[in-house]
Structure formats: structure tokens, C-alpha cells
Short mmCIF file of C-alpha atoms in Angstrom, two decimals:
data_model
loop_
_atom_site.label_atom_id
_atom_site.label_comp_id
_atom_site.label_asym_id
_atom_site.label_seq_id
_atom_site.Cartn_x
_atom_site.Cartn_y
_atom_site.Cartn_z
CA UNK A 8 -53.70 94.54 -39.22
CA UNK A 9 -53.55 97.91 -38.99
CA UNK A 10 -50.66 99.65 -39.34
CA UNK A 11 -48.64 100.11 -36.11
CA UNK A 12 -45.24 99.53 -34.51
CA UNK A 13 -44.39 96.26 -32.52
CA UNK A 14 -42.07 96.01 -29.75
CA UNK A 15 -41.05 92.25 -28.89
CA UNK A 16 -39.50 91.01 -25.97
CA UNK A 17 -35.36 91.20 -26.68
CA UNK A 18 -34.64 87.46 -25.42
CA UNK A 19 -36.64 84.77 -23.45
CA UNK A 20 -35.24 86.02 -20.46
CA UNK A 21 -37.13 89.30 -21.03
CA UNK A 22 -40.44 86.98 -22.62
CA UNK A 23 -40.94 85.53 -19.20
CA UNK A 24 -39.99 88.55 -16.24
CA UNK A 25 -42.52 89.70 -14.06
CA UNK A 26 -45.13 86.91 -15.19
CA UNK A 27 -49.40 87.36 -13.70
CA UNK A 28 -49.62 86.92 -10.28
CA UNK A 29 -50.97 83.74 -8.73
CA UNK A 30 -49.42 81.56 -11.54
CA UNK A 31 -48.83 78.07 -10.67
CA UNK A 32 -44.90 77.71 -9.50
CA UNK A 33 -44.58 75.32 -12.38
CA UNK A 34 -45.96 77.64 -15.02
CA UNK A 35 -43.65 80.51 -13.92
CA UNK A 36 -40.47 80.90 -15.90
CA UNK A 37 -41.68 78.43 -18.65
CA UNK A 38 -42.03 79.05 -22.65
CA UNK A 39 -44.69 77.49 -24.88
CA UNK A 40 -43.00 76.63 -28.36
CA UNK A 41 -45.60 75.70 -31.27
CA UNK A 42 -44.67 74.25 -34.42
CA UNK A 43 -47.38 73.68 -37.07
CA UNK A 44 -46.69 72.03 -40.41
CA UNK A 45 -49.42 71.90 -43.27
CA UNK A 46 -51.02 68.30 -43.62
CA UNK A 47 -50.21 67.19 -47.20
CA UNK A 48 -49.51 70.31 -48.98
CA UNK A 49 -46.39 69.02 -51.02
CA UNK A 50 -49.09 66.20 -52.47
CA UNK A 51 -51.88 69.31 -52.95
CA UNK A 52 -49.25 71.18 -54.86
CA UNK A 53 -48.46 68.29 -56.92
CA UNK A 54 -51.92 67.67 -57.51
CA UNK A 55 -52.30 71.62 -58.86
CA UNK A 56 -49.02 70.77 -61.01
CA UNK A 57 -50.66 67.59 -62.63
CA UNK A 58 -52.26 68.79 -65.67
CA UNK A 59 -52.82 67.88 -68.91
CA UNK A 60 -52.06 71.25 -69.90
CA UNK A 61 -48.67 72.60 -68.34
CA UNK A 62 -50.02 76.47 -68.67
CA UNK A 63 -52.34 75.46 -67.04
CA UNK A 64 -50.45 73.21 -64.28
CA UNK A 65 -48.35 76.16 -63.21
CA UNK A 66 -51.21 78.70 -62.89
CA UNK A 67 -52.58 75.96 -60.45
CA UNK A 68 -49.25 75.59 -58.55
CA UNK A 69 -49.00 79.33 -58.23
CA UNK A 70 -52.17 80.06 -57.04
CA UNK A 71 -52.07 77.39 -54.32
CA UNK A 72 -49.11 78.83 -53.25
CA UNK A 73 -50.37 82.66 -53.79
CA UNK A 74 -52.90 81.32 -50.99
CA UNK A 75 -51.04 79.76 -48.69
CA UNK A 76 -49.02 83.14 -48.72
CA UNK A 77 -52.00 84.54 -48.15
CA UNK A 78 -52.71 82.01 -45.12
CA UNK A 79 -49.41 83.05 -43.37
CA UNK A 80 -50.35 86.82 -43.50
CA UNK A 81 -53.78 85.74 -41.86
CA UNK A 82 -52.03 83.78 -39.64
CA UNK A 83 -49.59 86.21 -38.33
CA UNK A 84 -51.86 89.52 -38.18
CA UNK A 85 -54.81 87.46 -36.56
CA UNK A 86 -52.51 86.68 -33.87
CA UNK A 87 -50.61 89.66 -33.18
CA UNK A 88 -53.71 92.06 -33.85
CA UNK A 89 -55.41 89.40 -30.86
CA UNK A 90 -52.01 89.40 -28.30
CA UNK A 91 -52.09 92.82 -28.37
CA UNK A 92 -55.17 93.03 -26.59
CA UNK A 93 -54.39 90.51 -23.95
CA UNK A 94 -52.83 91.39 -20.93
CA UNK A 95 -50.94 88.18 -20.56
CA UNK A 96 -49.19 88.52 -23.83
CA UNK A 97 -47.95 92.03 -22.81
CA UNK A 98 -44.62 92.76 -20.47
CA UNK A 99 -42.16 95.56 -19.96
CA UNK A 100 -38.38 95.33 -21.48
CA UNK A 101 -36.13 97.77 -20.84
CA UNK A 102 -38.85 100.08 -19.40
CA UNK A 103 -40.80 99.73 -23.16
CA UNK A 104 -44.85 97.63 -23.18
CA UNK A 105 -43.50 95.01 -25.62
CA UNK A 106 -45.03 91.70 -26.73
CA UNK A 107 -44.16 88.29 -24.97
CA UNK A 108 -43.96 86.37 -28.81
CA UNK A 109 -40.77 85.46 -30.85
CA UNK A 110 -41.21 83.86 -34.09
CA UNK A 111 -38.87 81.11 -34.80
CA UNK A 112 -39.88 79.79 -38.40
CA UNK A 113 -41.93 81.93 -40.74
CA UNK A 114 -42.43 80.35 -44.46
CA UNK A 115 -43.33 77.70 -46.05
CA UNK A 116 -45.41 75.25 -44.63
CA UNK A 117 -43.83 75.23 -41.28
CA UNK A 118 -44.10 78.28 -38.36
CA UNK A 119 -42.85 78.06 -35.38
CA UNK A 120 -43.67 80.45 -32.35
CA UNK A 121 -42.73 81.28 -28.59
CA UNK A 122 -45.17 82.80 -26.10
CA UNK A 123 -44.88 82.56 -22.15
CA UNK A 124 -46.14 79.27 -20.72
CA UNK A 125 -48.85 81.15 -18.83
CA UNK A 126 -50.53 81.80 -22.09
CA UNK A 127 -49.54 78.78 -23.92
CA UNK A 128 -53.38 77.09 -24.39
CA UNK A 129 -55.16 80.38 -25.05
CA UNK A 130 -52.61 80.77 -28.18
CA UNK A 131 -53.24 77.70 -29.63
CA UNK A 132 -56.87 78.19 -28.71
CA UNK A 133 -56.62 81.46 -31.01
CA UNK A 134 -54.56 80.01 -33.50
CA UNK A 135 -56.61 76.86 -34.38
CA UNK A 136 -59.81 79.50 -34.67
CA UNK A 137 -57.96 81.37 -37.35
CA UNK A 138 -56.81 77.89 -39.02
CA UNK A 139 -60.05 76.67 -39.14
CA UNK A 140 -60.88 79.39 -41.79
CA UNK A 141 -58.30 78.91 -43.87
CA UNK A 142 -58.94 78.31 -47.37
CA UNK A 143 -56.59 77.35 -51.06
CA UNK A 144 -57.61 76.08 -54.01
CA UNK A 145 -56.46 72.85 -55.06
CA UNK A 146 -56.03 71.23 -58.85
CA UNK A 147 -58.16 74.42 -60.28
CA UNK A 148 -61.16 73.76 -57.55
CA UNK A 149 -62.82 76.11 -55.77
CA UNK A 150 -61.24 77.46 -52.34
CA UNK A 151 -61.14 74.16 -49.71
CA UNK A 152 -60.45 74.08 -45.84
CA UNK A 153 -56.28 73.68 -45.48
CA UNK A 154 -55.29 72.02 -42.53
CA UNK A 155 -52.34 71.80 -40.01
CA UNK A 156 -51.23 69.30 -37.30
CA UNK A 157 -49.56 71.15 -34.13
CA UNK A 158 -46.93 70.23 -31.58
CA UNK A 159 -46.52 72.44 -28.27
CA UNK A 160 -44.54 71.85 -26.01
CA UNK A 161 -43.79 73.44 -22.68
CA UNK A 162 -40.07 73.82 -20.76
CA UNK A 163 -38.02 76.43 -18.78
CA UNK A 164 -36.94 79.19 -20.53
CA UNK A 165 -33.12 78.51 -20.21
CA UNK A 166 -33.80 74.93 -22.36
CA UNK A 167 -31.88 75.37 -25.57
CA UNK A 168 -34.58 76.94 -27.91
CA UNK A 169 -33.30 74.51 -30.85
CA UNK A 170 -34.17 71.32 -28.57
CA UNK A 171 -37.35 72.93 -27.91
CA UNK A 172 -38.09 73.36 -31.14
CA UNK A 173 -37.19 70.05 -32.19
CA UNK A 174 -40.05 68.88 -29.45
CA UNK A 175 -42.61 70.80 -31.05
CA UNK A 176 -41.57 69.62 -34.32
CA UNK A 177 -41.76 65.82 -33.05
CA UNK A 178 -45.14 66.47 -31.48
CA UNK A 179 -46.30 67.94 -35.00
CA UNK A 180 -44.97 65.46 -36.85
CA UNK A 181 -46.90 63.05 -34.65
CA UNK A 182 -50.04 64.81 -34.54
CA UNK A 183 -49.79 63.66 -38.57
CA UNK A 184 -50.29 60.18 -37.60
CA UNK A 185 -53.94 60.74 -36.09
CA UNK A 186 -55.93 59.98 -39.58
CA UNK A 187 -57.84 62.67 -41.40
CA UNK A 188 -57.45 65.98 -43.00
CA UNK A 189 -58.54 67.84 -39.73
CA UNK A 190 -56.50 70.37 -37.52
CA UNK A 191 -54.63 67.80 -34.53
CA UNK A 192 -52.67 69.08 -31.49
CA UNK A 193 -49.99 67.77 -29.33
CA UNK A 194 -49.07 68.78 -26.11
CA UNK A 195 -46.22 68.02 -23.73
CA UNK A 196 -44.93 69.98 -20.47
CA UNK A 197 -41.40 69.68 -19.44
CA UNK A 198 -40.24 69.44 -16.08
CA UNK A 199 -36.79 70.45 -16.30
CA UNK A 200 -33.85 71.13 -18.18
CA UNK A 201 -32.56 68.14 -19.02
CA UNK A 202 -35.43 66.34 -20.33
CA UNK A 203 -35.63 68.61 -23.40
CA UNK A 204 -32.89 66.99 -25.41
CA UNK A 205 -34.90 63.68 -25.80
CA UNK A 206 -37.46 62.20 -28.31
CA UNK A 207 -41.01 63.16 -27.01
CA UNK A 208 -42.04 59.52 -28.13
CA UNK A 209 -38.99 58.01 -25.93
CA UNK A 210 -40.83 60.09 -22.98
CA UNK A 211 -43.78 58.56 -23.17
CA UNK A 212 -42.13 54.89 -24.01
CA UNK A 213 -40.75 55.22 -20.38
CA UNK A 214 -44.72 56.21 -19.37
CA UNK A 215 -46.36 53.80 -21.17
CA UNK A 216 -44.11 51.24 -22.86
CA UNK A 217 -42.66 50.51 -26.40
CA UNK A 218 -45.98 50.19 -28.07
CA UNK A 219 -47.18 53.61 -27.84
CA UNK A 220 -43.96 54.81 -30.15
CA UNK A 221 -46.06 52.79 -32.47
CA UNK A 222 -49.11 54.80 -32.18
CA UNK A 223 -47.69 58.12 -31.66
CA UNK A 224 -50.89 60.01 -33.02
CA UNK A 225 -52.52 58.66 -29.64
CA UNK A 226 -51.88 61.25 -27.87
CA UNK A 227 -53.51 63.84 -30.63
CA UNK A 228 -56.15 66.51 -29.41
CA UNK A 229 -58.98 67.86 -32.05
CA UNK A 230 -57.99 71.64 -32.91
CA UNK A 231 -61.96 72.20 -33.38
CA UNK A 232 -62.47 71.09 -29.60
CA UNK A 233 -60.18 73.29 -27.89
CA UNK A 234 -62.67 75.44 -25.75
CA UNK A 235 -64.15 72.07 -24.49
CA UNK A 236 -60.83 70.96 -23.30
CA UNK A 237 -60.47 73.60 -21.98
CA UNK A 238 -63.63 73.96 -19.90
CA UNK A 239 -63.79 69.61 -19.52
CA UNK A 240 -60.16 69.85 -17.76
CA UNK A 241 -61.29 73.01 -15.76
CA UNK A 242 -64.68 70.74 -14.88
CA UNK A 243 -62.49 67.83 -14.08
CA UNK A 244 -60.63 69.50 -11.64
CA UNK A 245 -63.49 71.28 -9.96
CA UNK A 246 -65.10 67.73 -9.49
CA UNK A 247 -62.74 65.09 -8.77
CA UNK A 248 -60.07 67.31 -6.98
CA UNK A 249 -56.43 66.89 -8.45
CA UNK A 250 -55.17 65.08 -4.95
CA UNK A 251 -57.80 62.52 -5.95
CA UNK A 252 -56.42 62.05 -9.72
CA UNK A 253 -52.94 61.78 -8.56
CA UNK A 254 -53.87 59.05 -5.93
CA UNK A 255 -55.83 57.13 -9.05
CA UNK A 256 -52.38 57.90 -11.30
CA UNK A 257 -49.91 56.63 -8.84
CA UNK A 258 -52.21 53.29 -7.96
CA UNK A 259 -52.13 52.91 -11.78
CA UNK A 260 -47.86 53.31 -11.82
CA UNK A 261 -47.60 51.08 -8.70
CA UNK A 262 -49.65 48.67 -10.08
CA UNK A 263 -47.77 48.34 -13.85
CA UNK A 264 -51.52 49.73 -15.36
CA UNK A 265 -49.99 52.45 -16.55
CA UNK A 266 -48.09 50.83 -19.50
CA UNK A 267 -50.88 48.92 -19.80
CA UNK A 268 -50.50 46.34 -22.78
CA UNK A 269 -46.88 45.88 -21.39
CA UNK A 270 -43.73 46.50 -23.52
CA UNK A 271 -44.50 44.07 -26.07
CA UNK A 272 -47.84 41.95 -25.57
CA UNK A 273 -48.01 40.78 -29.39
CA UNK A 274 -44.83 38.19 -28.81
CA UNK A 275 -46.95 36.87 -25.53
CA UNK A 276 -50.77 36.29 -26.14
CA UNK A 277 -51.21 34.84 -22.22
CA UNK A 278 -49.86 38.40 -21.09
CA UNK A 279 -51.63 40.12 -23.74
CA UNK A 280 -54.84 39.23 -22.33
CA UNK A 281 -53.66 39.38 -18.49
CA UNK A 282 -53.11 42.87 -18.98
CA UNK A 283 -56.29 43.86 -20.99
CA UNK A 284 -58.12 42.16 -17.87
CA UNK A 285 -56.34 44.50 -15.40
CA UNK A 286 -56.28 47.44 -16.96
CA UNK A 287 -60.02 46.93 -17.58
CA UNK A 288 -60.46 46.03 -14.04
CA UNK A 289 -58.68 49.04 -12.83
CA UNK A 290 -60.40 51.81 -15.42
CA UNK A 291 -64.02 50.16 -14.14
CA UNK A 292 -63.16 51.19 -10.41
CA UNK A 293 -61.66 54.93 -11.28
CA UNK A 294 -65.02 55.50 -13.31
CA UNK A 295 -66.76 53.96 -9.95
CA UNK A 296 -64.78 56.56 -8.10
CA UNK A 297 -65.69 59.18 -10.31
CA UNK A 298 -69.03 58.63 -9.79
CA UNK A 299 -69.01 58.38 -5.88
CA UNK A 300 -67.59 62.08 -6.26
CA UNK A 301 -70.05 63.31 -8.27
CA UNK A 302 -68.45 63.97 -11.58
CA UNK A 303 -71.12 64.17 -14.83
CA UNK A 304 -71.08 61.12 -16.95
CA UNK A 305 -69.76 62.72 -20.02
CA UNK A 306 -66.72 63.97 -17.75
CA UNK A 307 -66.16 60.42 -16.63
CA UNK A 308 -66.62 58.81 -20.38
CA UNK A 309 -63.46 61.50 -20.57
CA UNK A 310 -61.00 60.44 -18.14
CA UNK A 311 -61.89 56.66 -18.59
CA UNK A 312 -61.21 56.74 -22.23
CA UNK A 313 -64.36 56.46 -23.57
CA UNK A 314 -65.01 59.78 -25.32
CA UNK A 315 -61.65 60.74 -27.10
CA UNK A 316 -61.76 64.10 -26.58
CA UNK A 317 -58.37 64.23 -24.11
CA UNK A 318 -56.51 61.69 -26.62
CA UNK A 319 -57.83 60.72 -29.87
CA UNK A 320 -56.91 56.85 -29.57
CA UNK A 321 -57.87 56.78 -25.58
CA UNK A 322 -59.86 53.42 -26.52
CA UNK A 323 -56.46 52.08 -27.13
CA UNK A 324 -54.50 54.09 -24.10
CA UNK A 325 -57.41 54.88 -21.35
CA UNK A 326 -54.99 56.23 -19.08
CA UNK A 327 -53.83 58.83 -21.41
CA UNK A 328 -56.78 61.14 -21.08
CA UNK A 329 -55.74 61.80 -16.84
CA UNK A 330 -51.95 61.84 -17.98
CA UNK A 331 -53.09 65.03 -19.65
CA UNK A 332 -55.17 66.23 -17.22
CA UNK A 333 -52.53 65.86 -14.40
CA UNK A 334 -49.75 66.95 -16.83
CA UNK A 335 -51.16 70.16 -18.37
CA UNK A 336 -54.22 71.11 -16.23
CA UNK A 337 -51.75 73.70 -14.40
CA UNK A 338 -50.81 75.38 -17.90
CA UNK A 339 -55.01 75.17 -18.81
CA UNK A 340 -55.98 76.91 -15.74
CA UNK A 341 -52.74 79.69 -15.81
CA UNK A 342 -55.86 81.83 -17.29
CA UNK A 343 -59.03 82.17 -17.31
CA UNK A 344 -61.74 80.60 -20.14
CA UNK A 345 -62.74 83.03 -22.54
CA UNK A 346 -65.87 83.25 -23.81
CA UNK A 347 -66.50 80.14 -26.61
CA UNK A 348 -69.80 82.53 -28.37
CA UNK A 349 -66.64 84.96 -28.74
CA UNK A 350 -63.76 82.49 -29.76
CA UNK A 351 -65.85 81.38 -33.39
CA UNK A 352 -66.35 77.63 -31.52
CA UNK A 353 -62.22 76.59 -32.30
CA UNK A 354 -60.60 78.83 -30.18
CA UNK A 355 -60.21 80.86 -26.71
#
């Protein structure tokens, strides 16, 4: 990062005034706040520690940390040296160009940021590209991929920025619970002020039913796929038509499909299977809906659950794939794709 002087927006008051034109009503006046948190780097740096030589331990340990250091720096100048070259980053406070970002946490292996709503999914989409490069050497080995899981959640600026936080924090620490040592998001808007001081997994329990706070990495979203979300929701709503999607959503509420397995099938086998026969039924006419309106297979493999890519265990939860779509396709579209031969494949 070259060496120049940063103006930031004073307060989130400032972060959000005089937002693009032609934003969608609910976008306007909202915050993104991200939270990521490394994925087992207290076990890494007590692998690095565990040696038979303790000289030899600690020069481990302090390397690993030396690089994840390192990692922050990387992190922080990639994405600063990249707002400042987006318009939608950029505002006016106090007559002065500042830049629509606050950081909240900065050390460790936790960082927290706020950006305007508006360019919520382009951030992250910039963010996982520089994660996916990040390297650390681990137990004396030669430099591996790190990885982080991600919560972002979206609310009105005049939310209390520590509840916010704590919802990003809650998505991240969910996003941990999708297997593998791979970069995981999770997203969640908020529609209002006083829906920011609950759990994110009691939100969707009132959605979908006491069983999905038992999968809570569910709802997880591959970091190395985010210009294809991107560009599938974009598709999706090109296609199908969101008046469509919302008919198909409310059917599924009116009809009890959209908790699906009920609130606790495992106590009540004859229900168990009642439900998986409904909620089978009901996904087999959407994706013969889909169809009728012309939407590509692969989309409709999508929104019916088949392909993961809008919710990593939509086998499980086939209605969470268009609960994201409806959901967050407003905060998607708030800007226009950029261009994936640019964005390195992970990012936009």
C-alpha cells in the first residue's frame, strides 16, 4: 500500500449519507458488519509449539504468528488499496472524499469491519480473493493455505454496533460448523431495529424450526464461489422474476413446508416421514415451475437444493437456497458484477 493519507467516515451516520442512486429502499441506510475468525489456528499454533525440541517449538510458534501478522497487513492494505478505487466505497464528510469503512476488531485471529450495505457482497467478494492467498507455515512445514469462516450481517445503521457485531460473530462462529478447512460465509439481512438483539440461529428457528439450530453450518456459502453467487442470484432473478419466488415462498409458509422436518420429527417417525413426502412433493412442482419459465437446469438444481452452492447442506434444507435468494438478492444486485477474469476466480 502505498503510502498515503486516509480519511474515514466520522460515525455510521456519515458511512451511509448520500448513498448511489437507484439503490433498493431496503439497502439504503443499512451497514454490512463482517466478522472473520481463523479456522483452527489456536490448534495450528499448538501444533508449531509441539516439539521435541523446545528451541525449536518456539521458533515454530513465532513464525506462525510472524505470518499471520503478516496476513493481517495483506488483509488490510488489499482492501483499502481496492475501496479506494471504488466509487461506492467513497462519500463526502464534512465536505472531505473519505472512505465508507470502520474497523471494529483488528488482531488476532478475529477482524471485524463496517462498509455501507450497498457494497456489502462486493467486500466480501474482495476479501475472500485476498484470503484465498493466504499462506503460514505450520509445525516447521512449508507455507500452507490459512483459512477463515465469515459472518455478515446486514441492519440499519442506528442498530447498536455491539449487537451487530455479535451477529456477525454468531454467523462466523456458525460458518465453523460447515466441515473442512475451506473459507465459509454467512449471510443474514435485518429488517429492522429490533431484530438485531437476537441469536441469528433463534431467527431462523422461527423460519425453519428447532432442528436447524442443530445444523447451523446449513446455511454456509463457499468463499471460493462468490462470483457465481453472485451472477446465479443475478440469473435467478432475470429468469424466474422475484414476484414469482415470493408466490413459491409464501405457498411454502402457508403450507408448514417451510420448516420442513417440523420442530422435532426424530420423537415422531409417522410425522417424520409425512413431512419428507410433502416437502418432496412441493420442491418437485417449484422445479416444474422453474422449468415452465425457462430457467437453465443448473439454476433450478440451485433453488431446489440440489447443487449446494446457495447453502452448503440444501440437501438437508431445500428451501434454504430461495430464502437467500429472496432475502439478500436486493443487497447482491445494489451493484453491478465485476468482472470474475479480474476478481482472481474468489472475489468481485
Amino acid at each position: 500500500l502505498d503510502k498515503q493519507t486516509f480519511a474515514f467516515a466520522n460515525d455510521f451516520e456519515a458511512m451511509v449519507d448520500n448513498p448511489p442512486e437507484g439503490l433498493p429502499p431496503n439497502v439504503t441506510g443499512k451497514l454490512a458488519v463482517i466478522f472473520i475468525d481463523g479456522n483452527g489456528f489456536t490448534k495450528k499454533r499448538e501444533r508449531c509449539a509441539d516439539h521435541h525440541s523446545v528451541e525449536e517449538g518456539f521458533k515454530n510458534y513465532r513464525r506462525f504468528c510472524l505470518a499471520l501478522e503478516r496476513n493481517g497487513g495483506l488483509i488490510l492494505a488489499g482492501l483499502l488499496q481496492w475501496m479506494r478505487g471504488e466509487p461506492k466505497f467513497l462519500g463526502k464528510d464534512n465536505g472531505e472524499t473519505c472512505l465508507r469503512f470502520e474497523t471494529l476488531l483488528f488482531g488476532g485471529d478475529d477482524v471485524c469491519f463496517v462498509v455501507p450495505a450497498w457494497g456489502g457482497f462486493a467486500f466480501m467478494g474482495k476479501l475472500q480473493e485476498i484470503l484465498a492467498g493466504l499462506r503460514a507455515p505450520v509445525a516447521g512445514q512449508n507455507e500452507t493455505p490459512v483459512t477463515y469462516k465469515a459472518g455478515m450481517v446486514f441492519a440499519d445503521h442506528k442498530s447498536p454496533i455491539r449487537d451487530l457485531r455479535r451477529v456477525a460473530e454468531s454467523l462466523a462462529y456458525a460458518a465453523k460448523e460447515t466441515s473442512g478447512d475451506r473459507n465459509i460465509v454467512q449471510v443474514m439481512a435485518l429488517e429492522g431495529l429490533d431484530r438485531a438483539d437476537l441469536d441469528p440461529q433463534r431467527l431462523r428457528g422461527e423460519l425453519f424450526g428447532k432442528n436447524v439450530r442443530d445444523d447451523p453450518g446449513a446455511f454456509g456459502l463457499e468463499g471460493s464461489q462468490w462470483v457465481k453467487i453472485r451472477k446465479t442470484v443475478q440469473q435467478i432473478g432475470d429468469k424466474a422474476g422475484r414476484s414469482q419466488l415470493h408466490k413459491w415462498y409464501a405457498k411454502a409458509e402457508a403450507e408448514g413446508i417451510l420448516k420442513l422436518l417440523g420442530d422435532d420429527p426424530k420423537t415422531d417417525p409417522l410425522k417424520t416421514e409425512e413431512f419428507t413426502k410433502r416437502t418432496q412433493d412441493f420442491i418437485d412442482k417449484f422445479g416444474k415451475r422453474l422449468g415452465e419459465l425457462d430457467v437453465p437446469g443448473d439454476v433450478c438444481d440451485v433453488l431446489t437444493g440440489k447443487d449446494p452452492l446457495l447453502a452448503s447442506n440444501a440437501a438437508r434444507w431445500p428451501l434454504l437456497p430461495l430464502h437467500h435468494v429472496l432475502t439478500l438478492a436486493n443487497y447482491i444486485e445494489a451493484m453491478p458484477l465485476a468482472d470474475p477474469q479480474q476478481a482472481g476466480g474468489g472475489g468481485s
